[in-house]
Short mmCIF file of C-alpha atoms and ligand atoms in Angstrom, two decimals:
data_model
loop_
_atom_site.label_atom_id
_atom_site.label_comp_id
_atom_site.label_asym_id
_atom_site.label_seq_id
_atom_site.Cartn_x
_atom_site.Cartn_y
_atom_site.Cartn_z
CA UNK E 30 66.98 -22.23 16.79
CA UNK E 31 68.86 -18.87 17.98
CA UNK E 32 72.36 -18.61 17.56
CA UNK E 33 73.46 -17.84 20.88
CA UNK E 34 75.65 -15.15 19.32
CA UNK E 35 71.83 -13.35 18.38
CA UNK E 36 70.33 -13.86 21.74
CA UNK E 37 70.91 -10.38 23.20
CA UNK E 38 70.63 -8.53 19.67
CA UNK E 39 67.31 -6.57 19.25
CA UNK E 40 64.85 -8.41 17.45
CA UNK E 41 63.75 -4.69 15.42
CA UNK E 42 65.33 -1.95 14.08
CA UNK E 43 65.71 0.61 17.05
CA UNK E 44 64.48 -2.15 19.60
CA UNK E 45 66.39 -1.67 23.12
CA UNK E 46 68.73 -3.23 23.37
CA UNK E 47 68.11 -6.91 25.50
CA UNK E 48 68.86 -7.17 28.87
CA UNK E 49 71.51 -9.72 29.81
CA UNK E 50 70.39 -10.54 33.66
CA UNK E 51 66.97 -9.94 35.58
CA UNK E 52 67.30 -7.44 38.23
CA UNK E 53 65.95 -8.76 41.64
CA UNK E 54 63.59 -6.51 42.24
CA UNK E 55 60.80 -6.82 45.44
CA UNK E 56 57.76 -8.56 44.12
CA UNK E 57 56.19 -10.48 47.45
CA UNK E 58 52.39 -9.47 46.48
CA UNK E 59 51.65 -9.27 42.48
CA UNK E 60 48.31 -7.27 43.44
CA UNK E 61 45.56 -7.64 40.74
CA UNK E 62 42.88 -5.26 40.05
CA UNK E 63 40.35 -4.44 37.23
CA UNK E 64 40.79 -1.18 35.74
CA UNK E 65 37.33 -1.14 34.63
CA UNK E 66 35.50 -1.60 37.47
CA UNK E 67 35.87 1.96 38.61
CA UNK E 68 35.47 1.83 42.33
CA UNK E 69 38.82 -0.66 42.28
CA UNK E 70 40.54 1.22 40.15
CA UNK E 71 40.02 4.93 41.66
CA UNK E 72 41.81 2.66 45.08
CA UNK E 73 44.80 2.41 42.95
CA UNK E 74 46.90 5.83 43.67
CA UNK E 75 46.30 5.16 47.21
CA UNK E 76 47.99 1.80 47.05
CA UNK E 77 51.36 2.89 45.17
CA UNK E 78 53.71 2.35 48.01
CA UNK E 79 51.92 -0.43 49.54
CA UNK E 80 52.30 -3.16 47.72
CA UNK E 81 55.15 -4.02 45.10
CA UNK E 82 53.70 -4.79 42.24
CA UNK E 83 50.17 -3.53 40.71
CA UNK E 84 48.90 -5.63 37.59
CA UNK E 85 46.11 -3.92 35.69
CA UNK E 86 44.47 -7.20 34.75
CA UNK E 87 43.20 -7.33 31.32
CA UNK E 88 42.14 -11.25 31.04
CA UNK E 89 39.77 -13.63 33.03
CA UNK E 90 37.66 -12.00 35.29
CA UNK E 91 37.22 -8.62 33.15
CA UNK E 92 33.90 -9.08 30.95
CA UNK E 93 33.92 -9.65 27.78
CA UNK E 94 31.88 -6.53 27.09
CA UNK E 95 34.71 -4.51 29.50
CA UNK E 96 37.78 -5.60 27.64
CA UNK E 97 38.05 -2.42 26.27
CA UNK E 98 37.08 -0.50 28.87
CA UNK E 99 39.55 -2.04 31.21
CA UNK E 100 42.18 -1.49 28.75
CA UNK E 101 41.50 2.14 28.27
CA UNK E 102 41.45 2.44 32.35
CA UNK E 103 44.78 1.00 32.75
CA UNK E 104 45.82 3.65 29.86
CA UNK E 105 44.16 6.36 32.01
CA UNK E 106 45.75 5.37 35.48
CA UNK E 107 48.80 4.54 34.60
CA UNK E 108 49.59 8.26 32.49
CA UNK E 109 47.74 9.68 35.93
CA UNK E 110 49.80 7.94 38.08
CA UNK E 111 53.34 8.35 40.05
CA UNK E 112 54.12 4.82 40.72
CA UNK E 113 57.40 5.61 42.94
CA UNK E 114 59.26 2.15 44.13
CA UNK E 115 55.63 0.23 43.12
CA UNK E 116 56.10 -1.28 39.83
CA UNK E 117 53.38 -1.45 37.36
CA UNK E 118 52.72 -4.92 35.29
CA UNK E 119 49.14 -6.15 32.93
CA UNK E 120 48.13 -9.13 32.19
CA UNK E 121 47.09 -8.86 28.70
CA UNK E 122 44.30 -11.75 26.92
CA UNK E 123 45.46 -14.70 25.50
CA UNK E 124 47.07 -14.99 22.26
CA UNK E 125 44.18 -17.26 20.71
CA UNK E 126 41.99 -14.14 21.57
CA UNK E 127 40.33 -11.11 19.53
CA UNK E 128 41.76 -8.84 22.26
CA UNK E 129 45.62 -9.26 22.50
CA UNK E 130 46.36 -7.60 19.54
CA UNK E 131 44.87 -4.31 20.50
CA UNK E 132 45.95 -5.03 24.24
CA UNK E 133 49.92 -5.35 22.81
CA UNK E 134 49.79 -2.33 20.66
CA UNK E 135 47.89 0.28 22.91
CA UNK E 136 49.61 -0.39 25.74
CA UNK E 137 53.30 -0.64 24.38
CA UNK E 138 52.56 2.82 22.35
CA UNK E 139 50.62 4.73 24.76
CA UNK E 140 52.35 3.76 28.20
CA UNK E 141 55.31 1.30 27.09
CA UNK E 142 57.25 3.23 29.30
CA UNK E 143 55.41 2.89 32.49
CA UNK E 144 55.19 -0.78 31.90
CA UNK E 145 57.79 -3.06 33.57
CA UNK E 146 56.62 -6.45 32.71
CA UNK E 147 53.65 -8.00 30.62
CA UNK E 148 52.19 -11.42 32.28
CA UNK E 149 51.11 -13.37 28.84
CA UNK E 150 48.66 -15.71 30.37
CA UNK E 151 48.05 -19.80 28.80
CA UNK E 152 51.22 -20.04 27.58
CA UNK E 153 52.03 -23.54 26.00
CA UNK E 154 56.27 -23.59 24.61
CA UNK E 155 58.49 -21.11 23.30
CA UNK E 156 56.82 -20.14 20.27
CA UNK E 157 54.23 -18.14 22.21
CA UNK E 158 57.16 -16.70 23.81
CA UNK E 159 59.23 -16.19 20.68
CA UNK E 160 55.38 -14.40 19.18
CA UNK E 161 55.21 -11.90 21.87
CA UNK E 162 59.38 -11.24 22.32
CA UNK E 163 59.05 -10.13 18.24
CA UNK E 164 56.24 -7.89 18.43
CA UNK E 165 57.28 -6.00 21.58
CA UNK E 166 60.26 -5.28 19.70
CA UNK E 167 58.82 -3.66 16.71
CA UNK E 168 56.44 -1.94 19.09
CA UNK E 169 59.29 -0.52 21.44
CA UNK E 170 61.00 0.28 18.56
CA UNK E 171 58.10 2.25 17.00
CA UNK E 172 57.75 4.23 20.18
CA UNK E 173 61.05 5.01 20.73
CA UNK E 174 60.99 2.90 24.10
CA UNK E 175 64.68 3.04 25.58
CA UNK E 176 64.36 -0.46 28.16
CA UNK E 177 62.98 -3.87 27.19
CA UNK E 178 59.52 -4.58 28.77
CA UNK E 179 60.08 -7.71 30.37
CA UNK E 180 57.72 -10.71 30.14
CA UNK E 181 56.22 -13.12 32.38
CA UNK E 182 54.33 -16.53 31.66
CA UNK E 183 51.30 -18.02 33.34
CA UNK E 184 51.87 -21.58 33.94
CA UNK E 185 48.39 -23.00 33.01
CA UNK E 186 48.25 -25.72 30.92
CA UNK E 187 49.52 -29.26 30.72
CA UNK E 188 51.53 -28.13 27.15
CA UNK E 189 52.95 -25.50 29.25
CA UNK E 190 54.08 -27.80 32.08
CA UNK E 191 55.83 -30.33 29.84
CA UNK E 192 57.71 -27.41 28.31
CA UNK E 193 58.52 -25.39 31.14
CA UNK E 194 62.64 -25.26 30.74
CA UNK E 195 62.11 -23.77 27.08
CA UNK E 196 59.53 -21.68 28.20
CA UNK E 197 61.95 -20.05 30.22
CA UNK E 198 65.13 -20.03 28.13
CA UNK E 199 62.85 -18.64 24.96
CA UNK E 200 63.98 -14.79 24.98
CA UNK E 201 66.13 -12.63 27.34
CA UNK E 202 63.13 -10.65 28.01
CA UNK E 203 61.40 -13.66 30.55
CA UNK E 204 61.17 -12.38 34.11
CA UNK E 205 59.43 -15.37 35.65
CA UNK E 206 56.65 -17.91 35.96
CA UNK E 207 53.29 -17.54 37.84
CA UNK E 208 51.65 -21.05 38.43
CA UNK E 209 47.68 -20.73 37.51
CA UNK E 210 46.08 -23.38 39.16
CA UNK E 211 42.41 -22.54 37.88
CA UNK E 212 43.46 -22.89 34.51
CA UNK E 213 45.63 -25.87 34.81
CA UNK E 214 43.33 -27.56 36.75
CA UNK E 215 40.78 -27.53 34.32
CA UNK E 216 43.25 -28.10 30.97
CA UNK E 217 44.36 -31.12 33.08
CA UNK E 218 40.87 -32.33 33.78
CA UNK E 219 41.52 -32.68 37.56
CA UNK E 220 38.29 -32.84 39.44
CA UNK E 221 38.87 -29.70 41.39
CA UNK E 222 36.42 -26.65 41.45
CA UNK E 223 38.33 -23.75 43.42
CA UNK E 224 40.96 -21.31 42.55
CA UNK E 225 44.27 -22.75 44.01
CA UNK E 226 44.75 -24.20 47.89
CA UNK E 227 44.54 -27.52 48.76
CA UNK E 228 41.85 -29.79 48.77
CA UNK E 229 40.62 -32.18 51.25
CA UNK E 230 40.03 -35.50 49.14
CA UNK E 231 43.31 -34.91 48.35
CA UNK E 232 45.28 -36.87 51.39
CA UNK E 233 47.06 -40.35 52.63
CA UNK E 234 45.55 -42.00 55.38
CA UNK E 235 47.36 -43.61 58.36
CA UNK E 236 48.00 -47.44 58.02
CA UNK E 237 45.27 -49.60 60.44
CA UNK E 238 46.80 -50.81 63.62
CA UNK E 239 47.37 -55.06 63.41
CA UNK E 240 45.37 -55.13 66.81
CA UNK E 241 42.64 -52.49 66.10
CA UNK E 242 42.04 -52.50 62.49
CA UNK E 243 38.61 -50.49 62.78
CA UNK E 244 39.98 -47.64 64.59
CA UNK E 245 39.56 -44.43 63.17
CA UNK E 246 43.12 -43.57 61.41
CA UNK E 247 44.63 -40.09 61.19
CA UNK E 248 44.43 -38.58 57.57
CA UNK E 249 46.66 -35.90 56.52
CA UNK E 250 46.02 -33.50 53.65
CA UNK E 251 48.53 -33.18 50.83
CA UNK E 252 49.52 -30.63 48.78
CA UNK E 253 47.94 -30.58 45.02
CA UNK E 254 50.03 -28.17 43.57
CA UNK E 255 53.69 -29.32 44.94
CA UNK E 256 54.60 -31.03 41.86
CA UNK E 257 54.08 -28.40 39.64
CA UNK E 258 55.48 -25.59 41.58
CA UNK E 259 59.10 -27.36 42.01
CA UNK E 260 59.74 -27.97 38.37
CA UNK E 261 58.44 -24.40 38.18
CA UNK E 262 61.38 -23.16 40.58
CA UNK E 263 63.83 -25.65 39.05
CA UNK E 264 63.19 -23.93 35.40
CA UNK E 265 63.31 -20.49 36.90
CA UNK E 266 66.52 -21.12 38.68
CA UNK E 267 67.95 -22.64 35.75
CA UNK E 268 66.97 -19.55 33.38
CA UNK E 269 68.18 -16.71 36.38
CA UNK E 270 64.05 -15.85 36.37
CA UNK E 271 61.77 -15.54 38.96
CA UNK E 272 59.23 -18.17 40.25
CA UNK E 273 55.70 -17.11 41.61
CA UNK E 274 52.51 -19.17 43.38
CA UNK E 275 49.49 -17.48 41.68
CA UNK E 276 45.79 -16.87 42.95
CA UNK E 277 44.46 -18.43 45.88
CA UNK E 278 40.55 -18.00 45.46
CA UNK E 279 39.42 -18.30 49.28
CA UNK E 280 39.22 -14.40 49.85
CA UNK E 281 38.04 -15.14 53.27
CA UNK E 282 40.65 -17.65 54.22
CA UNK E 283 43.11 -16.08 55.59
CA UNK E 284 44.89 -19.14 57.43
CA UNK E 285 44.85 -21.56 54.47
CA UNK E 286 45.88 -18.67 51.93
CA UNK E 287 49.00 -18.23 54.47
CA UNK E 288 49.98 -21.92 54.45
CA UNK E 289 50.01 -22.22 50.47
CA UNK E 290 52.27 -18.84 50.29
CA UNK E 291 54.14 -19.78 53.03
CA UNK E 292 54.88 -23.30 51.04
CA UNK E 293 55.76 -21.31 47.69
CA UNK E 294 57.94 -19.23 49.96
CA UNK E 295 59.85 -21.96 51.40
CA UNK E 296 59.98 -23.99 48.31
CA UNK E 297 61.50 -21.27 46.92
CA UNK E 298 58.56 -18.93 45.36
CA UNK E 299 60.04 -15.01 46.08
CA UNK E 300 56.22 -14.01 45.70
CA UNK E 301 52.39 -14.40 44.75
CA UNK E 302 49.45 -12.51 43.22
CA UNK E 303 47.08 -11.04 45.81
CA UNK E 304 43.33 -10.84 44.55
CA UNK E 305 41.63 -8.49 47.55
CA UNK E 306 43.51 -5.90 49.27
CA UNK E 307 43.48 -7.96 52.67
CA UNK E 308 46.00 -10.75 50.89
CA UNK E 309 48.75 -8.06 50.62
CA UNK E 310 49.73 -8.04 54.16
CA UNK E 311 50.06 -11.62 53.87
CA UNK E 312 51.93 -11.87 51.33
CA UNK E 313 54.14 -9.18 52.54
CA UNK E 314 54.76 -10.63 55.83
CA UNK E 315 55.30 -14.46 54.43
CA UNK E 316 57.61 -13.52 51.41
CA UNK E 317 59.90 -11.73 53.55
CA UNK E 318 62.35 -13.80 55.94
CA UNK E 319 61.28 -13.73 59.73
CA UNK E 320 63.40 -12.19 61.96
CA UNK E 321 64.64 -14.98 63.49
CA UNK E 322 65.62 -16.36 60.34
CA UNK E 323 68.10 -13.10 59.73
CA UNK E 324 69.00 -13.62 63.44
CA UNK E 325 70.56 -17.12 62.23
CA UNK E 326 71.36 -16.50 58.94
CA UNK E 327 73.60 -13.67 60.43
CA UNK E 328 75.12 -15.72 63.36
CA UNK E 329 76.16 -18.43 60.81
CA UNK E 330 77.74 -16.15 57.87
CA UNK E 331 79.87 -14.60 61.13
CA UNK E 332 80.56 -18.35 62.92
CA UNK E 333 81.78 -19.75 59.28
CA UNK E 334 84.63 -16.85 58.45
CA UNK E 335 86.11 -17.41 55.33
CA UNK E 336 83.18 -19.19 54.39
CA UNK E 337 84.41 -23.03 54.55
CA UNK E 338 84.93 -25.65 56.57
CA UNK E 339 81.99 -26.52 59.37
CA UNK E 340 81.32 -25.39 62.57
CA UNK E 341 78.76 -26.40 65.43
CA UNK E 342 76.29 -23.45 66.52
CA UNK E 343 73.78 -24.05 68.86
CA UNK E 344 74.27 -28.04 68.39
CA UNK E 345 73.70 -27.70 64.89
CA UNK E 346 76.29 -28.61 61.89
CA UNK E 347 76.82 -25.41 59.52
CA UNK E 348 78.93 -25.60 56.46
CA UNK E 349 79.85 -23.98 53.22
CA UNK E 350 75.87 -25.06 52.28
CA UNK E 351 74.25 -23.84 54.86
CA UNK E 352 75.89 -20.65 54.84
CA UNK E 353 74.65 -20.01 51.02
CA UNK E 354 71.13 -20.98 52.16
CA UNK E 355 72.05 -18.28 54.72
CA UNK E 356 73.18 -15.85 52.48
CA UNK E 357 70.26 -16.18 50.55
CA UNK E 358 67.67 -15.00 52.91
CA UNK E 359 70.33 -11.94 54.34
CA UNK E 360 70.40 -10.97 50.29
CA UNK E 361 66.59 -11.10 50.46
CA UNK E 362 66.37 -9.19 53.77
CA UNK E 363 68.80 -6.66 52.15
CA UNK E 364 66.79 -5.94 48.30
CA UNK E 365 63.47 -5.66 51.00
CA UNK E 366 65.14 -3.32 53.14
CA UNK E 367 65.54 -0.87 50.36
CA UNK E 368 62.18 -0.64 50.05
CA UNK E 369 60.68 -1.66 52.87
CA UNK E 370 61.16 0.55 56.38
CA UNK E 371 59.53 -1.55 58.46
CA UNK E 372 61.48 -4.42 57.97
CA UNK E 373 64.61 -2.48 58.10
CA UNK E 374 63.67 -1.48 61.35
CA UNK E 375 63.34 -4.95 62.50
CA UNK E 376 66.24 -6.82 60.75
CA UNK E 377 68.31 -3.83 62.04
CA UNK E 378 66.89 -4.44 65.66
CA UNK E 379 68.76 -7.36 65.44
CA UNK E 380 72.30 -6.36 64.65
CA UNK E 381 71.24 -3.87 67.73
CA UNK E 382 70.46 -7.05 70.27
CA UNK E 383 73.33 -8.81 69.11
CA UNK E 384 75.79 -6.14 69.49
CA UNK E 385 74.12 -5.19 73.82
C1 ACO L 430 42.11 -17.46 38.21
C2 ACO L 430 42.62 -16.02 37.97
O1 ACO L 430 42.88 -15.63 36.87
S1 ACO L 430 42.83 -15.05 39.36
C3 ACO L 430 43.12 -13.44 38.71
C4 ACO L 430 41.87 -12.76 38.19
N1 ACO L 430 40.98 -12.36 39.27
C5 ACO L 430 41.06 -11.12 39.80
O2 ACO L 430 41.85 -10.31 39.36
C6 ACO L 430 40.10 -10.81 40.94
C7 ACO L 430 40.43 -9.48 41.59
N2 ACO L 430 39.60 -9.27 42.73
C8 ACO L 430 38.28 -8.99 42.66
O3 ACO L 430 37.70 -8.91 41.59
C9 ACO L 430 37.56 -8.76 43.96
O4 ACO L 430 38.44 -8.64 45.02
C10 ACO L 430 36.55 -9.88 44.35
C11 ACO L 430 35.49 -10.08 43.24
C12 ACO L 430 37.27 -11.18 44.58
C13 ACO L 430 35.86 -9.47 45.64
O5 ACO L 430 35.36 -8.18 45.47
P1 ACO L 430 34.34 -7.54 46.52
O6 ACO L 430 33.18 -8.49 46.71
O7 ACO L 430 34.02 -6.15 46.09
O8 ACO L 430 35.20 -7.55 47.84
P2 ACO L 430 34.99 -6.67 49.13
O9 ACO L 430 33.55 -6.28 49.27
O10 ACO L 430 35.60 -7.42 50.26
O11 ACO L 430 35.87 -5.40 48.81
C14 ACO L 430 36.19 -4.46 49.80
C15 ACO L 430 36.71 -3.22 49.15
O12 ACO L 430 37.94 -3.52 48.51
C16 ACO L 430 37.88 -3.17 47.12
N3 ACO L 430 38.60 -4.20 46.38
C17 ACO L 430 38.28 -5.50 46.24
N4 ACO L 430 39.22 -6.13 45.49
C18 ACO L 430 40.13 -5.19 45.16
C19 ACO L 430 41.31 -5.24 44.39
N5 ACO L 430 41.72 -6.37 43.81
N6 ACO L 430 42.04 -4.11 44.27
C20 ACO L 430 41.62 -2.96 44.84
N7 ACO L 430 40.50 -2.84 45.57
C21 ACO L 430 39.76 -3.96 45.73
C22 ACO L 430 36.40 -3.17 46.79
O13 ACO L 430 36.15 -2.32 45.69
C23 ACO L 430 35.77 -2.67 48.08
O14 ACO L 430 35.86 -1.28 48.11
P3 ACO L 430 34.83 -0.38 49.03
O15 ACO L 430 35.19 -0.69 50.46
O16 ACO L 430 35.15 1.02 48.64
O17 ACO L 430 33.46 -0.83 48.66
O1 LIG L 431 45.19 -17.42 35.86
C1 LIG L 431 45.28 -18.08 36.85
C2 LIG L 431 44.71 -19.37 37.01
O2 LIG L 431 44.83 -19.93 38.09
O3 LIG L 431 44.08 -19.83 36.03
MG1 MG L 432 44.12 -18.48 34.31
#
């Protein structure tokens, strides 16, 4: 074990120097894309701008025979590219593959200092994490890199699950969990066979009624993935990281992909990968809060003054709890604003009403 004296020392000669807190930065749609596939990737400048984050995805669903290619392409686009307020992220192979090692060194040397965060997908305890916080190190100290990059984990196997905490307390460097239901699914041996969403075995049935007992009884579907996704945001709140839903595989359900981001949002998710362009919009518009959630967020941070005590607003008990709920979303509403100018224009529509 670390002292905790070492923690935020450099873990190679002429390393940056560790970061000591996680900025907050927007990340509602982690958009994926293959940059070998060449009609995706030539879509990329066009996006910067659009979406928060774009992850030149390097694992599952590149070809074996493109691995390479798609490595080289992310090389290519990201030296071609102006990414502005869009941050750029990869998802390199997994570490038990022939490709990681090549993925690691290429892209810390040749555009380390594009990168803002590496996803490290199957990840299964700390020593994975403690692997990939030593060799980015000695890489960003061998290309004279002057900021960490920072790292997040795929949640994606049963190992992984059952270690989540140290996963997230391994090196200063972790900026957050995705959950990967495809892959978790399968290490788990659940008897799914989609990526992410619910499923519709998956439900509790309504109790027969004493005087009817063969009348049809309402079912209602439950969520697979709840479980999983809480400890997730429990770790990542307890480590000052950032929890994620992942992919949701149903490109052409728009409704159901909605409801599972929506849940991540409200369980406390502050984004999700998007797989097709039409998921950003969704993602944008569900990991941001609703206007007339800022409307009451704002009406009880101004009804509770100093901040304690309770008060009654619109029939409704506030307190010194409520209010920090509160304050969360008008933080959230504040980091989006930045970036965002259509949501400023709405959330500042509403100190507008207010004040008429
Ligand atoms: C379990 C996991 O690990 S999930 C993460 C790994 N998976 C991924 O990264 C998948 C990324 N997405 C994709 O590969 C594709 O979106 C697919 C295969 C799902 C669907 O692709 P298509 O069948 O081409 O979709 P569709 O025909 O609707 O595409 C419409 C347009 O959007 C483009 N497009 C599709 N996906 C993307 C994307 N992720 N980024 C940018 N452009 C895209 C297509 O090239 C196409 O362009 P065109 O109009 O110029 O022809
Ligand atoms: O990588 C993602 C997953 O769901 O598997
Ligand atoms: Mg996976």
């Amino acid at each position: 074990m670390r002292s905790s004296k070492d923690f935020f020392r450099p873990l190679a000669v002429g390393a940056p120097q560790p970061v000591t807190e996680i900025p907050a930065r927007p990340s509602r749609a982690i958009h994926f894309f293959d940059p070998s596939n060449e009609k995706m990737a030539a879509k990329i400048p066009q996006m910067v701008g659009t979406v928060d984050v774009l992850l030149g995805n390097l694992e599952d669903a590149v070809k074996a025979d493109n691995k390479e290619a798609a490595r080289a392409g992310l090389v290519r686009i990201a030296k071609d590219t102006d990414f502005g307020p869009t941050q750029l992220w990869t998802r390199i192979n997994a570490l038990d593959s022939p490709w990681v090692l090549d993925d690691l060194t290429t892209l810390v040397t040749e555009i380390g200092d594009k990168l803002d965060v590496i996803m490290v997908p199957k990840v299964q305890g700390a020593e994975d994490i403690h692997y990939i916080d030593r060799i980015l190190a000695q890489l960003e100290a061998r290309a004279g890199l002057d900021r960490p990059i920072l790292v997040h984990a795929i949640l994606e196997t049963a190992r992984g699950v059952a270690n989540v905490e140290e996963i997230c307390g391994a090196s200063p460097r972790m900026q957050g969990l995705s959950l990967g239901p495809a892959d978790l699914a399968a290490d788990r041996r659940m008897k799914t066979t989609r990526v992410g969403g619910g499923h519709p075995g998956y439900l509790v049935r309504q109790d027969p009624d004493a005087e009817t007992p063969d009348a049809p009884r309402a079912t209602f579907q439950q969520d697979l993935w709840h479980y999983t996704i809480a400890r997730m945001v429990d770790a990542c709140a307890m480590h000052g990281i950032y929890p994620y839903y992942g992919p949701f595989g149903d490109i052409a359900d728009v409704t159901a992909c909605e409801d599972q981001f929506r849940n991540a949002f409200l369980l406390g998710c502050v984004g999700t990968w998007s797989l097709h362009p039409k998921q950003i919009e969704i993602a944008n518009r569900v990991f941001a809060p609703s206007v007339e959630d800022i409307r009451h967020a704002r009406e009880v941070v101004a009804a509770m003054g100093d901040g304690t005590g309770a008060v009654m607003l619109n029939g409704k008990m506030e307190d010194d709890a409520s209010l920090k709920q509160c304050l969360v979303m008008v933080e959230l509403a504040e980091q989006l604003s930045r970036i965002d100018p259509n949501l400023k224009a709405q959330y500042d529509a509403i100190s507008t009403d207010s004040e008429v």
